Amino acid sequence: MGNKSSDRSWVLADEPRSVRLMATIWADTDGLHDDFATPVAVDAWLDAVGIDRASAATTRDEFLAARNLRDAVRRLAAHLTDDDRRSADSPVASVEEALLTVNAAASQRSIPHLRLSGATLRLSPASAVSPVVAGLADVAYEAQHLLGENGSALRACHAPGCVLYFVKTHPRREWCSVACGNRARAARHYQSVRSARTAREFTAR
């Protein structure tokens, strides 16, 4: 949080790509931001998370599909984590709609075919979709497994102002990042000091 979108390729770098997809919606003191503002921004994100676009540029339809997939995964994450953060609401209306979106995207994965090359057998990708769609399909497939098999470890970050999710990899981890942890502790300290001051003022009356 607090970083401009051009500097965000490192954000949540240790998280699964499906979590990093959700993190393209983020917030700072200026409000809510969307890193998927243009097709070129989707290209930059795909590159940042290691998806080979084979130099293909994201089309307008693929851009809209990427945003829809992101919003669907966020809707399912909110469902799993009982996320009540109003600022983190996904525009996808229902869990059922989100499931259809994620499953449809994952179905576009490029499945390798075994081919004969001279005397050698080789695996090569076989797909009728573009490298961008195939890359997004891989992320959707990873989201299926994250949400379906590792969903109990997924958490919403409840640091002040945060709208991100993270995978709880350590029993003591509470926040998506060190920065959010520091912000949450500062907010707790401020609230404690304020409560103590209020109590003193009430007693002094």
Short mmCIF file of C-alpha atoms in Angstrom, two decimals, residues 55-155:
data_model
loop_
_atom_site.label_atom_id
_atom_site.label_comp_id
_atom_site.label_asym_id
_atom_site.label_seq_id
_atom_site.Cartn_x
_atom_site.Cartn_y
_atom_site.Cartn_z
CA SER A 55 5.20 -10.98 -27.06
CA ALA A 56 1.42 -10.97 -27.51
CA ALA A 57 -0.37 -7.82 -26.37
CA THR A 58 -3.54 -8.07 -24.30
CA THR A 59 -6.61 -7.29 -26.40
CA ARG A 60 -9.59 -5.31 -25.16
CA ASP A 61 -11.63 -8.50 -24.64
CA GLU A 62 -8.74 -10.17 -22.79
CA PHE A 63 -8.36 -7.07 -20.62
CA LEU A 64 -12.02 -7.28 -19.62
CA ALA A 65 -11.65 -11.02 -19.00
CA ALA A 66 -8.65 -10.39 -16.74
CA ARG A 67 -10.58 -7.86 -14.67
CA ASN A 68 -13.57 -10.17 -14.46
CA LEU A 69 -11.40 -13.09 -13.35
CA ARG A 70 -9.72 -10.91 -10.72
CA ASP A 71 -13.08 -9.71 -9.39
CA ALA A 72 -14.46 -13.27 -9.35
CA VAL A 73 -11.50 -14.59 -7.35
CA ARG A 74 -11.88 -11.69 -4.91
CA ARG A 75 -15.58 -12.51 -4.51
CA LEU A 76 -14.76 -16.13 -3.66
CA ALA A 77 -11.98 -15.06 -1.31
CA ALA A 78 -14.38 -12.77 0.52
CA HIS A 79 -16.84 -15.65 0.84
CA LEU A 80 -14.19 -17.99 2.25
CA THR A 81 -12.79 -15.48 4.73
CA ASP A 82 -16.10 -13.94 5.84
CA ASP A 83 -14.63 -10.64 4.70
CA ASP A 84 -16.82 -7.74 5.85
CA ARG A 85 -14.57 -4.92 4.60
CA ARG A 86 -16.92 -2.70 2.61
CA SER A 87 -14.02 -1.10 0.72
CA ALA A 88 -12.94 -4.55 -0.49
CA ASP A 89 -16.30 -5.45 -2.07
CA SER A 90 -16.09 -7.16 -5.45
CA PRO A 91 -18.42 -6.03 -8.25
CA VAL A 92 -19.23 -9.69 -8.96
CA ALA A 93 -22.71 -10.09 -7.56
CA SER A 94 -22.73 -13.66 -6.30
CA VAL A 95 -20.58 -16.62 -5.38
CA GLU A 96 -22.30 -18.65 -8.09
CA GLU A 97 -21.39 -16.12 -10.79
CA ALA A 98 -17.82 -16.01 -9.50
CA LEU A 99 -17.54 -19.80 -9.66
CA LEU A 100 -18.73 -19.84 -13.26
CA THR A 101 -16.18 -17.20 -14.19
CA VAL A 102 -13.21 -18.91 -12.54
CA ASN A 103 -14.12 -22.36 -13.87
CA ALA A 104 -14.67 -21.03 -17.40
CA ALA A 105 -11.32 -19.24 -17.36
CA ALA A 106 -9.48 -22.32 -16.07
CA SER A 107 -11.01 -24.44 -18.83
CA GLN A 108 -8.97 -22.46 -21.38
CA ARG A 109 -5.67 -23.93 -20.14
CA SER A 110 -3.23 -25.18 -22.75
CA ILE A 111 -2.96 -28.96 -22.36
CA PRO A 112 0.33 -30.42 -23.67
CA HIS A 113 0.12 -33.00 -26.45
CA LEU A 114 2.65 -35.73 -27.05
CA ARG A 115 4.02 -35.46 -30.60
CA LEU A 116 6.42 -37.42 -32.74
CA SER A 117 9.44 -35.42 -33.88
CA GLY A 118 11.62 -37.66 -36.04
CA ALA A 119 12.44 -40.58 -33.78
CA THR A 120 11.79 -38.58 -30.61
CA LEU A 121 8.59 -37.99 -28.63
CA ARG A 122 8.15 -34.44 -27.42
CA LEU A 123 5.58 -32.60 -25.34
CA SER A 124 4.35 -29.41 -26.91
CA PRO A 125 1.48 -27.10 -25.98
CA ALA A 126 -1.74 -27.41 -27.93
CA SER A 127 -4.14 -24.52 -27.55
CA ALA A 128 -6.45 -22.53 -29.74
CA VAL A 129 -6.33 -19.56 -27.38
CA SER A 130 -3.85 -16.70 -27.22
CA PRO A 131 -0.87 -16.76 -24.83
CA VAL A 132 -2.63 -14.12 -22.72
CA VAL A 133 -5.78 -16.22 -22.32
CA ALA A 134 -3.67 -19.33 -21.65
CA GLY A 135 -1.73 -17.43 -18.98
CA LEU A 136 -4.87 -16.18 -17.29
CA ALA A 137 -6.23 -19.73 -17.48
CA ASP A 138 -3.22 -20.98 -15.54
CA VAL A 139 -3.87 -18.35 -12.86
CA ALA A 140 -7.54 -19.37 -12.73
CA TYR A 141 -6.48 -23.00 -12.33
CA GLU A 142 -4.19 -22.00 -9.46
CA ALA A 143 -7.07 -20.05 -7.92
CA GLN A 144 -9.26 -23.16 -8.06
CA HIS A 145 -6.68 -25.09 -6.06
CA LEU A 146 -6.00 -22.23 -3.65
CA LEU A 147 -9.69 -21.72 -2.90
CA GLY A 148 -10.66 -25.38 -2.99
CA GLU A 149 -7.72 -27.02 -1.25
CA ASN A 150 -5.99 -24.30 0.73
CA GLY A 151 -8.92 -22.01 1.43
CA SER A 152 -8.65 -22.40 5.19
CA ALA A 153 -5.25 -20.64 5.05
CA LEU A 154 -6.55 -17.64 3.09
CA ARG A 155 -7.00 -14.45 5.11
#
